[in-house]
Short mmCIF file of C-alpha atoms and ligand atoms in Angstrom, two decimals:
data_model
loop_
_atom_site.label_atom_id
_atom_site.label_comp_id
_atom_site.label_asym_id
_atom_site.label_seq_id
_atom_site.Cartn_x
_atom_site.Cartn_y
_atom_site.Cartn_z
CA MET A 1 -117.01 48.28 -83.17
CA SER A 2 -119.16 50.74 -81.32
CA VAL A 3 -120.55 49.46 -78.01
CA LYS A 4 -124.30 48.94 -77.67
CA VAL A 5 -125.93 47.52 -74.57
CA ARG A 6 -129.46 46.99 -73.37
CA PHE A 7 -131.41 47.00 -70.14
CA ALA A 8 -134.46 44.73 -70.41
CA PRO A 9 -136.70 45.06 -67.36
CA SER A 10 -140.09 43.37 -67.08
CA PRO A 11 -142.77 45.95 -66.26
CA THR A 12 -144.19 43.79 -63.48
CA GLY A 13 -142.99 45.98 -60.59
CA ARG A 14 -141.02 49.12 -59.77
CA LEU A 15 -137.24 49.25 -60.13
CA HIS A 16 -135.27 48.33 -57.03
CA VAL A 17 -131.58 48.62 -56.20
CA GLY A 18 -130.86 45.20 -57.76
CA ASN A 19 -132.20 45.87 -61.24
CA VAL A 20 -131.11 49.50 -61.17
CA ARG A 21 -127.56 48.35 -60.57
CA THR A 22 -127.83 46.25 -63.75
CA ALA A 23 -129.20 49.26 -65.67
CA LEU A 24 -126.52 51.50 -64.23
CA VAL A 25 -123.57 49.22 -64.98
CA ASN A 26 -124.84 48.83 -68.57
CA TRP A 27 -125.14 52.60 -68.87
CA LEU A 28 -121.74 53.32 -67.29
CA PHE A 29 -119.99 50.80 -69.50
CA ALA A 30 -121.67 52.09 -72.67
CA LYS A 31 -121.18 55.77 -71.91
CA GLY A 32 -117.58 55.25 -70.74
CA GLN A 33 -116.93 53.78 -74.22
CA GLY A 34 -118.94 56.39 -76.12
CA GLY A 35 -121.56 53.73 -76.88
CA ALA A 36 -125.35 53.46 -76.87
CA PHE A 37 -127.82 52.32 -74.19
CA VAL A 38 -131.07 50.63 -75.24
CA LEU A 39 -134.13 50.41 -73.00
CA ARG A 40 -136.08 47.31 -73.93
CA ILE A 41 -139.31 46.71 -72.08
CA ASP A 42 -139.64 42.95 -71.62
CA ASP A 43 -143.44 42.82 -71.76
CA THR A 44 -144.06 39.55 -73.60
CA ASP A 45 -146.12 38.48 -70.59
CA LEU A 46 -149.15 40.60 -71.41
CA GLU A 47 -151.01 39.51 -68.30
CA ARG A 48 -148.40 40.49 -65.75
CA SER A 49 -147.02 43.59 -67.49
CA THR A 50 -148.65 46.98 -66.92
CA LYS A 51 -148.27 50.41 -68.54
CA GLU A 52 -148.13 51.90 -65.06
CA PHE A 53 -145.00 49.91 -64.15
CA GLU A 54 -143.52 50.71 -67.58
CA THR A 55 -143.95 54.45 -66.94
CA GLY A 56 -142.59 53.97 -63.42
CA ILE A 57 -139.43 52.36 -64.81
CA GLU A 58 -138.91 55.28 -67.20
CA THR A 59 -139.48 57.84 -64.45
CA ASP A 60 -136.97 56.11 -62.17
CA LEU A 61 -134.30 55.79 -64.88
CA GLN A 62 -134.72 59.44 -65.91
CA TRP A 63 -134.56 60.61 -62.32
CA LEU A 64 -131.25 58.76 -61.94
CA GLY A 65 -129.93 60.36 -65.16
CA LEU A 66 -129.87 57.06 -67.07
CA THR A 67 -131.20 58.26 -70.39
CA TRP A 68 -131.61 55.87 -73.31
CA ASP A 69 -130.67 56.18 -76.98
CA GLU A 70 -133.23 53.67 -78.27
CA ARG A 71 -136.35 52.19 -76.76
CA TYR A 72 -138.42 49.12 -77.65
CA ASN A 73 -141.36 47.09 -76.38
CA GLN A 74 -141.03 43.37 -76.89
CA SER A 75 -144.83 43.15 -77.13
CA GLN A 76 -144.53 44.92 -80.51
CA ARG A 77 -142.13 42.36 -81.88
CA PHE A 78 -144.01 39.06 -81.71
CA ASP A 79 -143.74 38.58 -85.49
CA ARG A 80 -139.94 38.52 -85.17
CA TYR A 81 -140.12 35.89 -82.42
CA GLU A 82 -142.58 33.79 -84.45
CA GLU A 83 -140.21 33.94 -87.41
CA ALA A 84 -137.25 32.83 -85.31
CA ALA A 85 -139.31 30.04 -83.74
CA ALA A 86 -140.33 28.84 -87.22
CA ARG A 87 -136.68 28.73 -88.29
CA LEU A 88 -135.69 26.75 -85.22
CA LYS A 89 -138.56 24.32 -85.81
CA THR A 90 -137.50 23.76 -89.41
CA ALA A 91 -133.95 23.12 -88.23
CA GLY A 92 -135.22 20.56 -85.71
CA ARG A 93 -134.01 22.64 -82.79
CA LEU A 94 -137.44 23.51 -81.36
CA TYR A 95 -139.70 20.58 -80.59
CA PRO A 96 -143.17 20.15 -79.14
CA CYS A 97 -143.66 18.53 -75.74
CA TYR A 98 -146.92 17.54 -74.12
CA GLU A 99 -146.03 16.62 -70.54
CA THR A 100 -147.98 18.32 -67.78
CA SER A 101 -146.02 19.80 -64.88
CA ASP A 102 -147.26 16.94 -62.67
CA GLU A 103 -145.84 14.39 -65.08
CA LEU A 104 -142.53 16.23 -65.21
CA ASP A 105 -142.44 16.41 -61.41
CA ARG A 106 -143.00 12.69 -61.11
CA ARG A 107 -140.22 11.94 -63.59
CA ARG A 108 -137.82 14.21 -61.76
CA LYS A 109 -138.55 12.42 -58.49
CA VAL A 110 -137.87 9.04 -60.09
CA GLN A 111 -134.59 10.32 -61.56
CA LEU A 112 -133.50 11.71 -58.20
CA SER A 113 -134.39 8.48 -56.40
CA ARG A 114 -132.12 6.64 -58.86
CA GLY A 115 -129.32 9.12 -58.27
CA LEU A 116 -129.70 10.60 -61.77
CA PRO A 117 -129.62 14.35 -62.54
CA PRO A 118 -133.20 15.67 -62.85
CA ILE A 119 -132.95 16.81 -66.46
CA TYR A 120 -135.63 16.50 -69.10
CA ASP A 121 -135.38 13.06 -70.74
CA ARG A 122 -136.49 14.21 -74.22
CA ALA A 123 -139.29 11.66 -74.29
CA ALA A 124 -141.22 14.02 -76.59
CA LEU A 125 -138.63 13.49 -79.32
CA GLU A 126 -139.82 9.88 -79.55
CA LEU A 127 -143.43 10.83 -80.30
CA THR A 128 -144.74 9.94 -83.75
CA ASP A 129 -147.07 12.17 -85.76
CA GLU A 130 -149.85 9.85 -84.71
CA ASP A 131 -149.00 10.17 -81.00
CA ARG A 132 -149.02 13.95 -81.29
CA ALA A 133 -152.33 13.98 -83.16
CA LYS A 134 -153.83 11.79 -80.46
CA LEU A 135 -152.59 14.06 -77.66
CA GLU A 136 -153.91 17.13 -79.44
CA ALA A 137 -157.26 15.42 -79.97
CA GLU A 138 -157.37 14.94 -76.18
CA GLY A 139 -157.08 18.71 -75.89
CA ARG A 140 -153.38 18.87 -75.00
CA ARG A 141 -151.41 21.84 -76.31
CA PRO A 142 -147.66 21.62 -76.74
CA HIS A 143 -144.98 23.69 -75.08
CA TRP A 144 -141.79 24.00 -77.11
CA ARG A 145 -138.28 23.14 -76.02
CA PHE A 146 -134.99 24.16 -77.57
CA LYS A 147 -132.81 21.13 -78.30
CA LEU A 148 -129.43 21.83 -76.74
CA GLU A 149 -126.33 20.44 -78.36
CA GLY A 150 -125.08 19.23 -74.99
CA ARG A 151 -121.53 20.54 -75.06
CA ARG A 152 -119.19 22.89 -73.28
CA VAL A 153 -120.19 26.43 -74.18
CA ALA A 154 -117.37 28.82 -73.31
CA TRP A 155 -116.97 32.58 -73.39
CA GLU A 156 -114.62 35.24 -72.04
CA ASP A 157 -116.75 37.04 -69.49
CA LEU A 158 -115.86 40.70 -68.93
CA ALA A 159 -116.60 40.35 -65.22
CA ARG A 160 -115.74 36.69 -64.50
CA GLY A 161 -112.95 35.89 -66.90
CA HIS A 162 -113.09 32.53 -68.69
CA ALA A 163 -116.55 31.04 -68.23
CA GLU A 164 -118.02 27.69 -69.27
CA VAL A 165 -121.39 26.03 -69.06
CA ASP A 166 -121.94 22.37 -69.90
CA THR A 167 -125.28 22.30 -71.68
CA ALA A 168 -125.31 18.48 -71.44
CA SER A 169 -126.14 18.91 -67.76
CA MET A 170 -129.18 21.10 -68.44
CA SER A 171 -132.77 20.40 -69.45
CA ASP A 172 -133.68 21.62 -72.90
CA PRO A 173 -135.17 25.01 -72.05
CA VAL A 174 -138.84 25.73 -72.73
CA LEU A 175 -138.98 28.70 -75.12
CA ILE A 176 -142.74 28.81 -75.73
CA ARG A 177 -145.31 27.92 -73.13
CA GLU A 178 -148.40 25.82 -73.70
CA ASP A 179 -150.55 28.98 -73.88
CA GLY A 180 -148.27 30.38 -76.62
CA LEU A 181 -146.38 32.79 -74.35
CA PHE A 182 -142.75 33.38 -75.35
CA LEU A 183 -140.59 33.10 -72.26
CA TYR A 184 -137.79 35.68 -72.16
CA THR A 185 -135.02 33.38 -73.49
CA LEU A 186 -135.77 33.48 -77.24
CA PRO A 187 -137.12 37.07 -77.59
CA SER A 188 -134.01 38.29 -75.80
CA VAL A 189 -131.71 36.58 -78.32
CA VAL A 190 -133.78 37.68 -81.33
CA ASP A 191 -133.71 41.29 -80.09
CA ASP A 192 -130.01 41.22 -79.28
CA ILE A 193 -129.38 40.12 -82.86
CA ASP A 194 -131.81 42.59 -84.50
CA MET A 195 -130.68 45.51 -82.34
CA LYS A 196 -126.98 44.69 -82.84
CA ILE A 197 -126.28 44.50 -79.11
CA THR A 198 -122.52 44.11 -78.58
CA HIS A 199 -122.52 43.28 -74.85
CA VAL A 200 -125.04 41.63 -72.55
CA ILE A 201 -124.44 42.76 -68.99
CA ARG A 202 -126.53 41.20 -66.23
CA GLY A 203 -126.39 39.44 -62.87
CA GLU A 204 -124.55 36.17 -62.36
CA ASP A 205 -127.88 34.42 -61.78
CA HIS A 206 -128.07 34.39 -65.61
CA VAL A 207 -124.85 32.41 -66.23
CA THR A 208 -126.67 29.15 -67.01
CA ASN A 209 -129.11 30.93 -69.35
CA THR A 210 -126.12 32.31 -71.18
CA GLY A 211 -124.96 28.78 -72.04
CA ALA A 212 -128.34 28.04 -73.64
CA GLN A 213 -128.64 31.47 -75.25
CA ILE A 214 -125.22 31.22 -76.92
CA GLU A 215 -126.46 28.00 -78.53
CA ILE A 216 -129.60 29.86 -79.68
CA PHE A 217 -127.56 32.73 -81.18
CA GLU A 218 -125.60 30.16 -83.15
CA ALA A 219 -128.69 28.18 -84.16
CA LEU A 220 -130.06 31.43 -85.61
CA GLY A 221 -126.84 31.93 -87.56
CA ALA A 222 -125.56 34.85 -85.48
CA ASP A 223 -122.41 35.49 -83.47
CA ALA A 224 -123.09 35.75 -79.76
CA PRO A 225 -122.35 39.16 -78.21
CA GLY A 226 -119.88 39.68 -75.36
CA PHE A 227 -121.13 38.89 -71.86
CA ALA A 228 -120.53 40.24 -68.36
CA HIS A 229 -122.15 38.62 -65.34
CA MET A 230 -121.89 40.73 -62.23
CA PRO A 231 -121.65 39.29 -58.72
CA LEU A 232 -124.95 39.70 -56.91
CA LEU A 233 -125.68 42.15 -54.13
CA VAL A 234 -125.62 41.07 -50.51
CA GLY A 235 -126.78 43.05 -47.48
CA ALA A 236 -124.51 44.47 -44.77
CA ASP A 237 -124.91 41.13 -42.95
CA GLY A 238 -123.55 39.25 -45.97
CA ALA A 239 -126.91 37.56 -46.70
CA ALA A 240 -128.33 37.62 -50.23
CA LEU A 241 -130.40 40.72 -50.86
CA SER A 242 -132.71 39.08 -53.39
CA LYS A 243 -135.60 38.55 -50.98
CA ARG A 244 -135.40 42.04 -49.56
CA LEU A 245 -135.12 43.82 -52.91
CA GLY A 246 -138.86 44.49 -53.15
CA SER A 247 -138.58 46.87 -50.22
CA LEU A 248 -135.67 48.76 -51.77
CA SER A 249 -137.50 50.49 -54.58
CA ILE A 250 -136.02 53.58 -56.21
CA ALA A 251 -139.38 55.35 -55.91
CA ASP A 252 -139.32 54.89 -52.12
CA MET A 253 -135.72 56.02 -51.92
CA ARG A 254 -136.60 59.17 -53.85
CA ASP A 255 -139.47 59.84 -51.42
CA GLN A 256 -137.11 59.30 -48.49
CA GLY A 257 -134.88 62.10 -49.77
CA TYR A 258 -132.00 60.25 -51.35
CA GLU A 259 -130.09 62.15 -54.05
CA PRO A 260 -129.83 60.38 -57.42
CA ILE A 261 -126.06 60.88 -57.56
CA ALA A 262 -125.68 59.26 -54.11
CA ILE A 263 -127.59 56.20 -55.33
CA THR A 264 -125.69 55.92 -58.62
CA SER A 265 -122.28 56.53 -56.99
CA HIS A 266 -123.06 53.88 -54.39
CA LEU A 267 -124.42 51.24 -56.78
CA GLY A 268 -121.75 51.97 -59.41
CA ARG A 269 -118.87 51.59 -56.98
CA ILE A 270 -119.77 48.88 -54.47
CA GLY A 271 -117.90 45.71 -55.24
CA THR A 272 -115.23 47.64 -57.19
CA SER A 273 -111.76 48.84 -56.24
CA ASP A 274 -112.83 52.50 -56.56
CA PRO A 275 -113.22 54.46 -53.30
CA LEU A 276 -116.82 54.79 -52.16
CA GLU A 277 -117.17 58.52 -52.79
CA VAL A 278 -119.78 60.65 -54.51
CA ALA A 279 -118.97 61.28 -58.17
CA ASP A 280 -119.44 64.72 -59.72
CA SER A 281 -121.98 63.33 -62.16
CA VAL A 282 -123.20 60.03 -63.53
CA GLU A 283 -121.20 60.83 -66.71
CA ALA A 284 -118.02 61.16 -64.59
CA LEU A 285 -118.89 57.83 -62.98
CA GLY A 286 -119.01 56.34 -66.50
CA GLN A 287 -115.55 57.71 -67.30
CA SER A 288 -114.03 55.89 -64.33
CA PHE A 289 -116.00 52.64 -64.71
CA ALA A 290 -114.14 49.46 -65.74
CA PHE A 291 -115.00 45.78 -65.35
CA SER A 292 -111.37 45.16 -64.40
CA LYS A 293 -112.10 47.05 -61.16
CA MET A 294 -114.98 44.74 -60.29
CA GLY A 295 -114.26 41.97 -57.77
CA ARG A 296 -115.52 38.40 -58.04
CA SER A 297 -117.17 38.35 -54.62
CA PRO A 298 -120.68 39.67 -53.95
CA ALA A 299 -121.06 43.45 -53.68
CA ARG A 300 -122.03 44.56 -50.19
CA TYR A 301 -125.03 46.87 -50.10
CA ASP A 302 -124.85 48.74 -46.82
CA THR A 303 -127.37 51.54 -46.20
CA ALA A 304 -124.86 53.20 -43.86
CA ASP A 305 -122.54 53.71 -46.87
CA LEU A 306 -125.40 55.10 -48.93
CA ASP A 307 -126.36 57.49 -46.12
CA ARG A 308 -122.79 58.74 -45.92
CA LEU A 309 -122.69 59.33 -49.69
CA ASN A 310 -126.06 61.02 -49.56
CA ALA A 311 -124.91 63.41 -46.84
CA GLN A 312 -121.77 64.08 -48.90
CA SER A 313 -123.82 64.93 -51.97
CA LEU A 314 -126.16 67.24 -49.98
CA HIS A 315 -123.17 69.11 -48.57
CA GLY A 316 -122.00 69.80 -52.09
CA ILE A 317 -125.22 71.43 -53.33
CA ALA A 318 -124.76 75.16 -53.98
CA TYR A 319 -127.56 77.55 -52.95
CA ASP A 320 -128.56 78.26 -56.57
CA ASP A 321 -129.16 74.54 -57.16
CA ALA A 322 -130.95 74.01 -53.85
CA ARG A 323 -133.16 77.12 -54.06
CA ALA A 324 -136.06 75.73 -56.12
CA ARG A 325 -136.39 72.75 -53.83
CA LEU A 326 -136.17 74.93 -50.69
CA VAL A 327 -138.90 77.17 -52.08
CA ALA A 328 -141.09 74.14 -52.86
CA MET A 329 -140.67 73.02 -49.25
CA ASP A 330 -141.41 76.54 -48.04
CA CYS A 331 -138.10 76.79 -46.23
CA ASP A 332 -135.97 79.08 -48.38
CA LEU A 333 -134.26 81.24 -45.77
CA GLY A 334 -131.58 82.61 -48.07
CA GLU A 335 -128.07 81.69 -49.15
CA GLY A 336 -126.40 82.47 -45.80
CA PHE A 337 -128.79 80.14 -44.02
CA TRP A 338 -128.32 77.35 -46.59
CA ASP A 339 -124.53 77.62 -46.39
CA ALA A 340 -124.74 77.47 -42.59
CA VAL A 341 -126.96 74.38 -42.44
CA ARG A 342 -125.80 72.27 -45.37
CA PRO A 343 -122.62 70.93 -43.73
CA ASN A 344 -124.83 69.54 -40.95
CA LEU A 345 -127.37 67.83 -43.16
CA GLY A 346 -127.54 64.13 -42.73
CA ASN A 347 -129.70 61.92 -44.84
CA SER A 348 -132.55 64.36 -44.48
CA PRO A 349 -135.25 64.74 -47.11
CA MET A 350 -134.68 67.61 -49.49
N1 LIG B 1 -136.14 40.64 -68.44
C1 LIG B 1 -135.02 39.81 -68.10
C2 LIG B 1 -134.77 39.91 -66.60
O1 LIG B 1 -135.09 40.94 -66.02
C3 LIG B 1 -133.81 40.24 -68.88
C4 LIG B 1 -132.60 39.47 -68.62
C5 LIG B 1 -131.47 39.91 -69.52
O2 LIG B 1 -130.89 40.98 -69.26
O3 LIG B 1 -131.16 39.25 -70.49
O4 LIG B 1 -134.31 38.96 -65.99
#
């Protein structure tokens, strides 16, 4: 079986170190195995997605050397999602619900006050055709929930080992919003099936989704792919990086003078047992990548490490490779000068 992975960013912002690490680990794993890397633009939300961000994502990936073998836009595949939704409806696994978010909030509060878990009570399954017609006549539009089987869904996770999610403790996930928008859950499964994705590699914040998505794969008559959920990034202070990620965009890092190989070596090796050194190339990084080297604890993102790797990569640039950039900056003073200064370069813009 030849490996095929995908990176599925939403074009609602620029790439930052968090989502680039996901792209990178997918790429390293695929290339290390001689497999394929798919770029799948998750633009089902037509209002929030922009072409500008889409182009930005491509520019950033290319700059880092993360080239793709296939490329798709989810916005071109709505007919496939409609078809899958129709099949799930026929099978009784996708059902219409009419509660407003206020009503759902109120119910959750009541459940919590009674010491019950705040999961959706499936009241909509009790509605008769007449009830539904009445609600629709009042102008209500349904959102659609996937009916979970409510069981232990287990898989062997490449990064976490044996993993299990009890779907009985989850609300039936909403797959289609009231305005008809497909949330990412179903399109992602439909695409993974159609594109013959062998491994889904993403952050551990997706573990619960995986439980529901494995049920959806099966409901659509497909085998679920392999999964790897990576520990999340934390800052040097050990605090979650998620809130600070917006300020760590790849575009800004490029403008600040970081070398792509310093960024990929850093993000590809933090949280693993490999020494934090600059690799010769992103391909070489792929050759040494293995999930078995990845620890279970969060990966520590420390800018001081990145700066050290960046200095290391600058020191290694031969004059012939540096020349065009020195000329562009109007500071090409010849090979002797470059060789004299490069060992002293810190994280300075090139
Ligand atoms: N667009 C989704 C996200 O960025 C994709 C998740 C996935 O990899 O399945 O969260």
